[in-house]
Amino acid sequence: MKHILIIEDDTVIAEVEKDYLEANGFAVEVAHSGEVGLQKALAEEYDLIILDLMLPVVDGFDILREVRAAKNIPILLVSAKKEDVDKIRGLGLGADDHISKPFSLGELVARVKAHLARYDRLVSESAQRVPKDELRIRGLRIDKLARKVYVNGEEVPLTSKEYDLLLFLATHPNWVFSKNELFEKIWGLDSLGDIATVTVHISKLREKIESDPSKPQYIETVWGVGYRFQL
């Protein structure tokens, strides 16, 4: 049975969510304050967290930042705010999804199941990464010793920087990086150049590793923030 933590200060909403999730076979705990929610999230083991952004004292962004630094479980943000800036900020801090109030309980359960399934697939694939000098994500294989990349068994020639960029993103899955951050990580703080080179390299990588570069399954654009590698 999957264990879910709901961090929500509205007791009515929290209990309705809890009842519906339990009716769908989940074990659920509720924290009605940010302080308690953060303590539980860090001290106990959960499979997924449903986190309200607008909490008093310790808000959802603070909780997200601390939990994501310690754990890699799925985190689903909930907010009554409609502004894209909150969604973008949350995704940039490492959230897996965002759902706006009001929402249907059926949609909530569907998203919870989808993220748990994706996380289980990630754990399973991670366990199968043998040898440790390889990364295997669906049809993509990265041989770190040979610095070679294969897509569906066929070697794909990459430049040195294309390889470095792909490896960095693939070893930090689901994290969103800005163009500036990627430029600093791959080209170095002391490098001279235009950060537009990041966009160019991302485009070239997609042409080489994606079956449809216009609908990437590996390197996702998070509009207004940057890029992340999808698992």
Backbone as CSV, one residue per row, in Angstrom:
resi,resn,N_x,N_y,N_z,CA_x,CA_y,CA_z,C_x,C_y,C_z
1,MET,0.841,-1.196,0.000,0.000,0.000,0.000,0.875,1.243,0.000
2,LYS,0.584,2.174,-0.881,1.356,3.404,-0.981,0.921,4.395,0.105
3,HIS,1.928,5.057,0.702,1.668,6.014,1.773,1.804,7.440,1.252
4,ILE,0.778,8.243,1.518,0.736,9.618,1.022,0.614,10.582,2.201
5,LEU,1.337,11.684,2.110,1.234,12.755,3.101,0.563,13.957,2.452
6,ILE,-0.503,14.441,3.080,-1.178,15.661,2.637,-0.811,16.780,3.605
7,ILE,-0.235,17.855,3.074,0.064,19.035,3.894,-0.883,20.128,3.446
8,GLU,-1.916,20.375,4.253,-3.010,21.257,3.873,-3.623,21.860,5.135
9,ASP,-3.685,23.197,5.211,-4.208,23.837,6.425,-5.731,23.918,6.452
10,ASP,-6.378,23.742,5.305,-7.836,23.719,5.268,-8.292,22.307,5.645
11,THR,-8.838,22.167,6.863,-9.166,20.830,7.374,-10.242,20.141,6.544
12,VAL,-11.195,20.898,6.030,-12.262,20.300,5.235,-11.699,19.698,3.950
13,ILE,-10.888,20.495,3.231,-10.284,20.013,1.986,-9.388,18.807,2.257
14,ALA,-8.589,18.904,3.305,-7.658,17.817,3.633,-8.393,16.513,3.917
15,GLU,-9.476,16.578,4.681,-10.206,15.361,5.038,-10.929,14.766,3.839
16,VAL,-11.448,15.624,2.961,-12.100,15.118,1.753,-11.078,14.405,0.866
17,GLU,-9.910,15.024,0.689,-8.851,14.395,-0.097,-8.439,13.066,0.530
18,LYS,-8.277,13.080,1.838,-7.861,11.868,2.565,-8.873,10.746,2.365
19,ASP,-10.154,11.046,2.548,-11.188,10.021,2.420,-11.216,9.433,1.007
20,TYR,-11.089,10.294,0.007,-11.175,9.828,-1.381,-9.956,8.982,-1.745
21,LEU,-8.782,9.404,-1.295,-7.570,8.633,-1.572,-7.600,7.288,-0.853
22,GLU,-8.071,7.263,0.379,-8.167,6.006,1.118,-9.172,5.059,0.451
23,ALA,-10.240,5.635,-0.099,-11.220,4.816,-0.808,-10.630,4.194,-2.070
24,ASN,-9.535,4.786,-2.557,-8.852,4.262,-3.740,-7.623,3.435,-3.393
25,GLY,-7.523,3.041,-2.122,-6.494,2.081,-1.737,-5.194,2.647,-1.217
26,PHE,-5.156,3.941,-0.880,-3.932,4.542,-0.357,-4.011,4.708,1.159
27,ALA,-2.870,4.656,1.800,-2.760,5.011,3.219,-2.382,6.481,3.287
28,VAL,-3.114,7.266,4.053,-2.956,8.718,4.009,-2.797,9.306,5.406
29,GLU,-1.854,10.219,5.543,-1.707,11.025,6.749,-1.876,12.490,6.371
30,VAL,-2.350,13.283,7.327,-2.589,14.702,7.074,-1.836,15.538,8.094
31,ALA,-1.187,16.590,7.611,-0.572,17.606,8.476,-1.262,18.921,8.170
32,HIS,-1.788,19.570,9.207,-2.570,20.784,9.004,-1.748,22.067,9.127
33,SER,-0.444,21.935,9.282,0.421,23.119,9.328,1.717,22.819,8.599
34,GLY,2.363,23.888,8.138,3.615,23.704,7.432,4.706,23.129,8.311
35,GLU,4.735,23.563,9.575,5.768,23.075,10.491,5.669,21.570,10.692
36,VAL,4.455,21.102,10.998,4.249,19.668,11.223,4.476,18.886,9.933
37,GLY,3.998,19.438,8.834,4.167,18.768,7.552,5.633,18.580,7.185
38,LEU,6.428,19.611,7.409,7.855,19.518,7.098,8.537,18.481,7.976
39,GLN,8.203,18.470,9.266,8.790,17.488,10.175,8.454,16.065,9.739
40,LYS,7.189,15.840,9.416,6.770,14.513,8.989,7.446,14.113,7.680
41,ALA,7.478,15.039,6.735,8.049,14.737,5.425,9.516,14.335,5.517
42,LEU,10.243,14.973,6.415,11.672,14.687,6.549,11.956,13.481,7.429
43,ALA,11.111,13.252,8.436,11.388,12.205,9.424,10.804,10.847,9.046
44,GLU,9.729,10.840,8.261,9.041,9.594,7.956,9.123,9.275,6.469
45,GLU,8.733,8.049,6.131,8.832,7.590,4.748,7.460,7.629,4.080
46,TYR,7.368,8.385,2.996,6.145,8.464,2.210,6.474,8.184,0.749
47,ASP,5.458,7.765,0.010,5.647,7.504,-1.414,5.335,8.725,-2.260
48,LEU,4.542,9.651,-1.711,4.168,10.864,-2.447,3.656,11.902,-1.459
49,ILE,3.878,13.176,-1.776,3.399,14.269,-0.934,2.498,15.180,-1.757
50,ILE,1.327,15.500,-1.199,0.428,16.505,-1.778,0.586,17.756,-0.922
51,LEU,1.107,18.807,-1.519,1.539,19.976,-0.763,0.807,21.239,-1.190
52,ASP,0.073,21.840,-0.259,-0.565,23.129,-0.525,0.497,24.218,-0.440
53,LEU,0.488,25.120,-1.400,1.505,26.175,-1.421,1.252,27.269,-0.390
54,MET,-0.012,27.630,-0.198,-0.335,28.778,0.637,-0.590,28.359,2.083
55,LEU,0.501,28.141,2.803,0.437,27.750,4.206,0.963,28.883,5.079
56,PRO,0.399,29.086,6.264,0.919,30.128,7.153,2.262,29.728,7.772
57,VAL,3.050,30.730,8.122,4.365,30.573,8.811,5.373,29.896,7.880
58,VAL,5.273,28.586,7.706,6.165,27.858,6.798,5.367,27.537,5.539
59,ASP,5.649,28.238,4.445,4.827,28.042,3.249,5.296,26.848,2.417
60,GLY,4.506,26.552,1.396,4.787,25.383,0.585,6.111,25.426,-0.146
61,PHE,6.531,26.615,-0.557,7.809,26.728,-1.262,8.977,26.345,-0.351
62,ASP,8.925,26.790,0.905,9.982,26.435,1.854,10.017,24.931,2.098
63,ILE,8.830,24.344,2.244,8.755,22.895,2.462,9.285,22.151,1.246
64,LEU,8.859,22.570,0.075,9.312,21.935,-1.169,10.824,21.967,-1.279
65,ARG,11.399,23.123,-0.995,12.856,23.280,-1.115,13.597,22.309,-0.182
66,GLU,13.146,22.203,1.052,13.842,21.357,2.025,13.620,19.876,1.758
67,VAL,12.404,19.498,1.410,12.125,18.089,1.147,12.843,17.627,-0.106
68,ARG,12.829,18.451,-1.157,13.478,18.054,-2.399,14.981,17.907,-2.226
69,ALA,15.566,18.689,-1.322,17.008,18.562,-1.073,17.345,17.248,-0.391
70,ALA,16.363,16.662,0.301,16.619,15.446,1.066,16.068,14.186,0.408
71,LYS,14.991,14.329,-0.365,14.320,13.149,-0.910,13.913,13.372,-2.360
72,ASN,13.745,12.238,-3.077,13.410,12.320,-4.496,12.025,11.753,-4.804
73,ILE,11.134,11.731,-3.802,9.795,11.205,-4.016,8.940,12.215,-4.788
74,PRO,7.865,11.761,-5.436,6.993,12.704,-6.161,6.333,13.709,-5.220
75,ILE,6.281,14.963,-5.648,5.619,16.022,-4.882,4.631,16.728,-5.810
76,LEU,3.366,16.703,-5.416,2.294,17.319,-6.186,1.848,18.591,-5.482
77,LEU,2.015,19.734,-6.137,1.642,21.018,-5.556,0.165,21.314,-5.798
78,VAL,-0.457,21.921,-4.795,-1.849,22.336,-4.894,-1.920,23.806,-4.523
79,SER,-2.659,24.598,-5.319,-2.740,26.028,-5.028,-4.025,26.610,-5.581
80,ALA,-4.580,27.569,-4.830,-5.771,28.290,-5.304,-5.385,29.422,-6.240
81,LYS,-4.101,29.766,-6.266,-3.632,30.835,-7.135,-3.575,30.365,-8.587
82,LYS,-3.931,31.243,-9.498,-3.966,30.903,-10.917,-2.726,31.382,-11.668
83,GLU,-1.895,32.218,-11.014,-0.765,32.813,-11.709,0.252,31.744,-12.115
84,ASP,0.752,31.860,-13.344,1.762,30.919,-13.819,3.056,31.026,-13.029
85,VAL,3.317,32.204,-12.440,4.595,32.390,-11.750,4.749,31.411,-10.590
86,ASP,3.647,31.104,-9.893,3.726,30.145,-8.788,3.992,28.743,-9.313
87,LYS,3.326,28.397,-10.391,3.548,27.080,-10.993,4.985,26.953,-11.470
88,ILE,5.478,27.972,-12.158,6.844,27.949,-12.680,7.860,27.864,-11.547
89,ARG,7.625,28.664,-10.495,8.548,28.633,-9.353,8.559,27.257,-8.703
90,GLY,7.376,26.664,-8.524,7.300,25.350,-7.905,8.005,24.283,-8.718
91,LEU,7.783,24.292,-10.035,8.459,23.320,-10.893,9.968,23.545,-10.885
92,GLY,10.360,24.813,-10.816,11.779,25.131,-10.776,12.455,24.640,-9.513
93,LEU,11.694,24.538,-8.426,12.233,24.054,-7.155,12.204,22.527,-7.058
94,GLY,11.654,21.883,-8.080,11.708,20.425,-8.105,10.392,19.703,-7.949
95,ALA,9.265,20.433,-7.961,7.963,19.766,-7.891,7.729,18.951,-9.158
96,ASP,6.949,17.892,-9.039,6.668,17.035,-10.186,5.421,17.458,-10.943
97,ASP,4.507,18.156,-10.261,3.262,18.536,-10.917,2.599,19.646,-10.114
98,HIS,1.609,20.278,-10.737,0.871,21.367,-10.086,-0.592,21.242,-10.482
99,ILE,-1.473,21.357,-9.498,-2.910,21.286,-9.768,-3.588,22.463,-9.075
100,SER,-4.453,23.160,-9.798,-5.083,24.375,-9.281,-6.447,24.064,-8.666
101,LYS,-6.702,24.681,-7.519,-8.027,24.579,-6.907,-8.998,25.488,-7.666
102,PRO,-10.261,25.101,-7.772,-10.819,23.795,-7.372,-10.502,22.732,-8.427
103,PHE,-10.398,21.491,-7.990,-10.138,20.388,-8.907,-11.021,19.216,-8.504
104,SER,-11.226,18.313,-9.429,-12.030,17.135,-9.122,-11.171,16.120,-8.383
105,LEU,-11.805,15.383,-7.487,-11.082,14.356,-6.739,-10.623,13.241,-7.670
106,GLY,-11.384,13.019,-8.727,-10.968,12.021,-9.707,-9.673,12.408,-10.388
107,GLU,-9.524,13.694,-10.707,-8.287,14.171,-11.320,-7.121,14.032,-10.351
108,LEU,-7.364,14.356,-9.073,-6.308,14.233,-8.071,-5.809,12.796,-7.992
109,VAL,-6.714,11.845,-7.908,-6.324,10.440,-7.817,-5.594,9.995,-9.080
110,ALA,-6.064,10.447,-10.236,-5.420,10.075,-11.498,-3.980,10.580,-11.544
111,ARG,-3.769,11.808,-11.093,-2.403,12.357,-11.109,-1.517,11.647,-10.093
112,VAL,-2.076,11.348,-8.926,-1.313,10.622,-7.916,-0.867,9.267,-8.462
113,LYS,-1.785,8.540,-9.072,-1.448,7.223,-9.625,-0.400,7.326,-10.729
114,ALA,-0.531,8.345,-11.581,0.414,8.514,-12.684,1.824,8.778,-12.181
115,HIS,1.937,9.638,-11.169,3.277,9.962,-10.649,3.882,8.810,-9.861
116,LEU,3.063,8.070,-9.150,3.572,6.897,-8.441,4.057,5.839,-9.432
117,ALA,3.311,5.661,-10.523,3.723,4.692,-11.543,5.041,5.115,-12.186
118,ARG,5.182,6.405,-12.468,6.423,6.885,-13.078,7.603,6.723,-12.125
119,TYR,7.359,6.996,-10.844,8.432,6.862,-9.855,8.842,5.391,-9.701
120,ASP,7.860,4.487,-9.691,8.173,3.065,-9.598,8.995,2.618,-10.794
121,ARG,8.664,3.138,-11.975,9.424,2.800,-13.171,10.860,3.311,-13.063
122,LEU,11.013,4.519,-12.511,12.342,5.093,-12.311,13.170,4.222,-11.385
123,VAL,12.572,3.791,-10.264,13.295,2.950,-9.302,13.686,1.627,-9.943
124,SER,12.760,1.057,-10.718,13.036,-0.213,-11.379,14.164,-0.080,-12.389
125,GLU,14.134,0.993,-13.173,15.178,1.206,-14.177,16.516,1.477,-13.520
126,SER,16.489,2.192,-12.394,17.733,2.486,-11.683,18.376,1.199,-11.178
127,ALA,17.544,0.268,-10.726,18.060,-1.001,-10.211,18.674,-1.841,-11.325
128,GLN,18.246,-1.583,-12.572,18.743,-2.362,-13.700,19.938,-1.714,-14.391
129,ARG,20.428,-0.617,-13.851,21.551,0.076,-14.484,22.864,-0.622,-14.150
130,VAL,23.115,-1.667,-14.887,24.317,-2.464,-14.696,25.053,-2.490,-16.024
131,PRO,26.330,-2.176,-16.071,27.148,-1.718,-14.950,26.832,-0.290,-14.522
132,LYS,27.418,0.138,-13.400,27.152,1.472,-12.871,27.711,2.578,-13.768
133,ASP,28.574,2.193,-14.700,29.139,3.193,-15.611,28.216,3.463,-16.785
134,GLU,26.987,2.951,-16.722,26.012,3.207,-17.768,24.733,3.796,-17.185
135,LEU,24.084,4.608,-17.982,22.745,5.087,-17.663,21.807,4.576,-18.745
136,ARG,20.680,4.012,-18.335,19.705,3.521,-19.301,18.348,4.122,-18.963
137,ILE,17.842,4.923,-19.865,16.544,5.570,-19.695,15.728,5.286,-20.944
138,ARG,14.749,4.367,-20.798,13.966,3.924,-21.935,14.904,3.493,-23.073
139,GLY,14.810,4.095,-24.249,15.655,3.662,-25.359,17.019,4.319,-25.409
140,LEU,17.320,5.155,-24.408,18.584,5.888,-24.391,19.596,5.195,-23.473
141,ARG,20.822,5.006,-23.969,21.897,4.432,-23.144,23.120,5.328,-23.222
142,ILE,23.646,5.692,-22.063,24.844,6.530,-21.985,25.963,5.713,-21.360
143,ASP,27.009,5.485,-22.119,28.184,4.765,-21.644,29.185,5.802,-21.147
144,LYS,29.294,5.921,-19.824,30.123,6.987,-19.253,31.616,6.729,-19.424
145,LEU,32.016,5.476,-19.446,33.440,5.184,-19.623,33.899,5.510,-21.035
146,ALA,33.116,5.107,-22.014,33.480,5.329,-23.417,33.010,6.686,-23.929
147,ARG,32.198,7.407,-23.124,31.615,8.681,-23.542,30.856,8.508,-24.867
148,LYS,30.019,7.461,-24.901,29.224,7.202,-26.086,27.742,7.137,-25.711
149,VAL,26.911,7.479,-26.686,25.471,7.499,-26.468,24.798,6.645,-27.538
150,TYR,23.814,5.846,-27.099,23.090,4.972,-28.019,21.589,5.225,-27.872
151,VAL,20.899,5.243,-28.989,19.444,5.369,-29.003,18.887,4.142,-29.703
152,ASN,18.109,3.363,-28.958,17.552,2.108,-29.480,18.634,1.216,-30.079
153,GLY,19.781,1.168,-29.413,20.874,0.293,-29.823,21.816,0.864,-30.855
154,GLU,21.472,2.006,-31.442,22.319,2.620,-32.463,23.128,3.764,-31.854
155,GLU,24.435,3.768,-32.115,25.274,4.838,-31.578,24.931,6.170,-32.230
156,VAL,24.858,7.194,-31.402,24.573,8.546,-31.878,25.805,9.413,-31.620
157,PRO,26.441,9.931,-32.666,27.644,10.744,-32.468,27.306,12.100,-31.859
158,LEU,27.963,12.431,-30.753,27.769,13.712,-30.097,29.097,14.442,-29.979
159,THR,29.037,15.760,-30.008,30.236,16.541,-29.710,30.511,16.440,-28.213
160,SER,31.684,16.878,-27.802,32.060,16.805,-26.392,31.073,17.560,-25.500
161,LYS,30.701,18.762,-25.888,29.785,19.567,-25.077,28.366,19.011,-25.116
162,GLU,27.952,18.479,-26.251,26.631,17.852,-26.322,26.557,16.678,-25.349
163,TYR,27.637,15.878,-25.328,27.675,14.742,-24.413,27.657,15.215,-22.958
164,ASP,28.479,16.197,-22.639,28.538,16.706,-21.256,27.182,17.252,-20.815
165,LEU,26.509,17.961,-21.705,25.206,18.542,-21.387,24.168,17.440,-21.160
166,LEU,24.149,16.458,-22.036,23.204,15.350,-21.894,23.454,14.565,-20.606
167,LEU,24.704,14.260,-20.327,25.037,13.492,-19.124,24.642,14.255,-17.867
168,PHE,24.903,15.550,-17.842,24.547,16.348,-16.657,23.041,16.324,-16.431
169,LEU,22.262,16.545,-17.485,20.810,16.548,-17.339,20.289,15.168,-16.940
170,ALA,20.837,14.118,-17.560,20.363,12.758,-17.286,20.695,12.296,-15.878
171,THR,21.772,12.823,-15.309,22.133,12.439,-13.937,21.471,13.331,-12.895
172,HIS,20.666,14.291,-13.353,19.872,15.134,-12.448,18.425,15.155,-12.955
173,PRO,17.790,13.976,-13.041,16.459,13.898,-13.637,15.408,14.671,-12.852
174,ASN,14.481,15.259,-13.621,13.325,15.977,-13.070,13.665,17.298,-12.392
175,TRP,14.929,17.685,-12.407,15.318,18.995,-11.895,15.332,19.994,-13.046
176,VAL,14.851,21.185,-12.775,14.818,22.219,-13.804,16.055,23.112,-13.656
177,PHE,16.773,23.304,-14.763,17.963,24.155,-14.773,17.760,25.291,-15.766
178,SER,18.132,26.496,-15.345,18.054,27.641,-16.246,19.201,27.568,-17.256
179,LYS,19.118,28.385,-18.294,20.201,28.431,-19.280,21.498,28.894,-18.633
180,ASN,21.387,29.864,-17.724,22.589,30.350,-17.040,23.243,29.245,-16.226
181,GLU,22.425,28.467,-15.511,22.972,27.381,-14.694,23.645,26.330,-15.566
182,LEU,23.023,25.985,-16.676,23.615,24.985,-17.566,24.898,25.499,-18.208
183,PHE,24.904,26.779,-18.567,26.115,27.356,-19.158,27.273,27.285,-18.164
184,GLU,26.993,27.629,-16.894,28.036,27.600,-15.869,28.513,26.177,-15.604
185,LYS,27.573,25.209,-15.567,27.940,23.827,-15.267,28.753,23.188,-16.387
186,ILE,28.387,23.459,-17.629,29.013,22.767,-18.758,30.177,23.541,-19.351
187,TRP,30.032,24.855,-19.460,31.083,25.657,-20.082,32.004,26.305,-19.044
188,GLY,31.575,26.346,-17.797,32.426,26.877,-16.732,32.179,28.337,-16.440
189,LEU,32.377,28.707,-15.186,32.146,30.077,-14.740,33.028,31.076,-15.477
190,ASP,34.217,30.625,-15.859,35.170,31.538,-16.496,35.065,31.543,-18.021
191,SER,34.129,30.777,-18.550,34.008,30.704,-20.005,33.425,31.991,-20.566
192,LEU,33.856,32.294,-21.757,33.313,33.447,-22.465,32.333,32.949,-23.516
193,GLY,31.245,33.651,-23.685,30.290,33.238,-24.695,28.878,33.644,-24.351
194,ASP,28.000,33.354,-25.252,26.591,33.711,-25.126,25.823,32.499,-24.622
195,ILE,24.938,32.695,-23.606,24.183,31.560,-23.082,23.210,30.997,-24.126
196,ALA,23.043,31.718,-25.241,22.211,31.181,-26.324,22.796,29.877,-26.856
197,THR,24.077,29.649,-26.597,24.700,28.396,-27.038,24.043,27.198,-26.362
198,VAL,23.475,27.406,-25.170,22.764,26.327,-24.486,21.551,25.912,-25.317
199,THR,20.791,26.892,-25.790,19.616,26.609,-26.609,20.012,25.856,-27.871
200,VAL,21.102,26.279,-28.484,21.571,25.624,-29.708,21.938,24.164,-29.434
201,HIS,22.646,23.921,-28.335,23.059,22.558,-28.016,21.859,21.677,-27.650
202,ILE,20.889,22.251,-26.941,19.679,21.495,-26.621,18.964,21.088,-27.911
203,SER,18.872,22.033,-28.848,18.218,21.758,-30.128,18.933,20.642,-30.885
204,LYS,20.261,20.688,-30.904,21.029,19.656,-31.610,20.887,18.297,-30.929
205,LEU,20.874,18.298,-29.589,20.690,17.048,-28.861,19.334,16.420,-29.198
206,ARG,18.311,17.251,-29.222,16.976,16.724,-29.536,16.937,16.119,-30.933
207,GLU,17.610,16.757,-31.875,17.638,16.233,-33.240,18.294,14.854,-33.283
208,LYS,19.219,14.623,-32.347,19.989,13.379,-32.381,19.374,12.260,-31.535
209,ILE,18.701,12.611,-30.424,18.239,11.551,-29.525,16.722,11.396,-29.477
210,GLU,15.999,12.400,-29.949,14.534,12.336,-29.884,13.963,11.782,-31.183
211,SER,12.957,10.916,-31.060,12.298,10.404,-32.261,11.504,11.506,-32.949
212,ASP,10.982,12.457,-32.155,10.290,13.625,-32.683,10.754,14.843,-31.889
213,PRO,11.734,15.591,-32.398,12.287,16.733,-31.648,11.248,17.771,-31.249
214,SER,10.128,17.856,-31.989,9.098,18.828,-31.647,8.264,18.379,-30.447
215,LYS,8.338,17.090,-30.123,7.635,16.545,-28.954,8.618,15.696,-28.151
216,PRO,9.589,16.344,-27.502,10.669,15.610,-26.836,10.188,14.748,-25.674
217,GLN,10.722,13.554,-25.586,10.404,12.667,-24.474,11.517,12.660,-23.428
218,TYR,12.662,13.220,-23.765,13.771,13.247,-22.816,14.010,14.656,-22.251
219,ILE,14.350,15.595,-23.101,14.712,16.945,-22.632,13.506,17.865,-22.819
220,GLU,12.898,18.233,-21.705,11.679,19.032,-21.714,11.998,20.509,-21.488
221,THR,11.310,21.366,-22.204,11.393,22.807,-21.963,10.352,23.195,-20.925
222,VAL,10.802,23.828,-19.845,9.888,24.387,-18.844,9.842,25.877,-19.123
223,TRP,8.785,26.326,-19.772,8.726,27.692,-20.280,8.917,28.719,-19.167
224,GLY,9.799,29.672,-19.439,10.077,30.729,-18.480,11.110,30.352,-17.444
225,VAL,11.543,29.078,-17.441,12.516,28.629,-16.428,13.762,28.061,-17.090
226,GLY,13.605,26.972,-17.840,14.781,26.355,-18.454,14.452,24.977,-18.995
227,TYR,15.277,23.983,-18.645,15.124,22.637,-19.175,15.246,21.602,-18.058
228,ARG,14.593,20.460,-18.295,14.790,19.340,-17.388,14.704,18.024,-18.156
229,PHE,15.384,17.028,-17.611,15.394,15.700,-18.207,14.265,14.890,-17.590
230,GLN,13.369,14.372,-18.426,12.197,13.641,-17.956,12.464,12.152,-17.833
231,LEU,12.002,11.588,-16.730,12.051,10.136,-16.566,10.666,9.569,-16.776
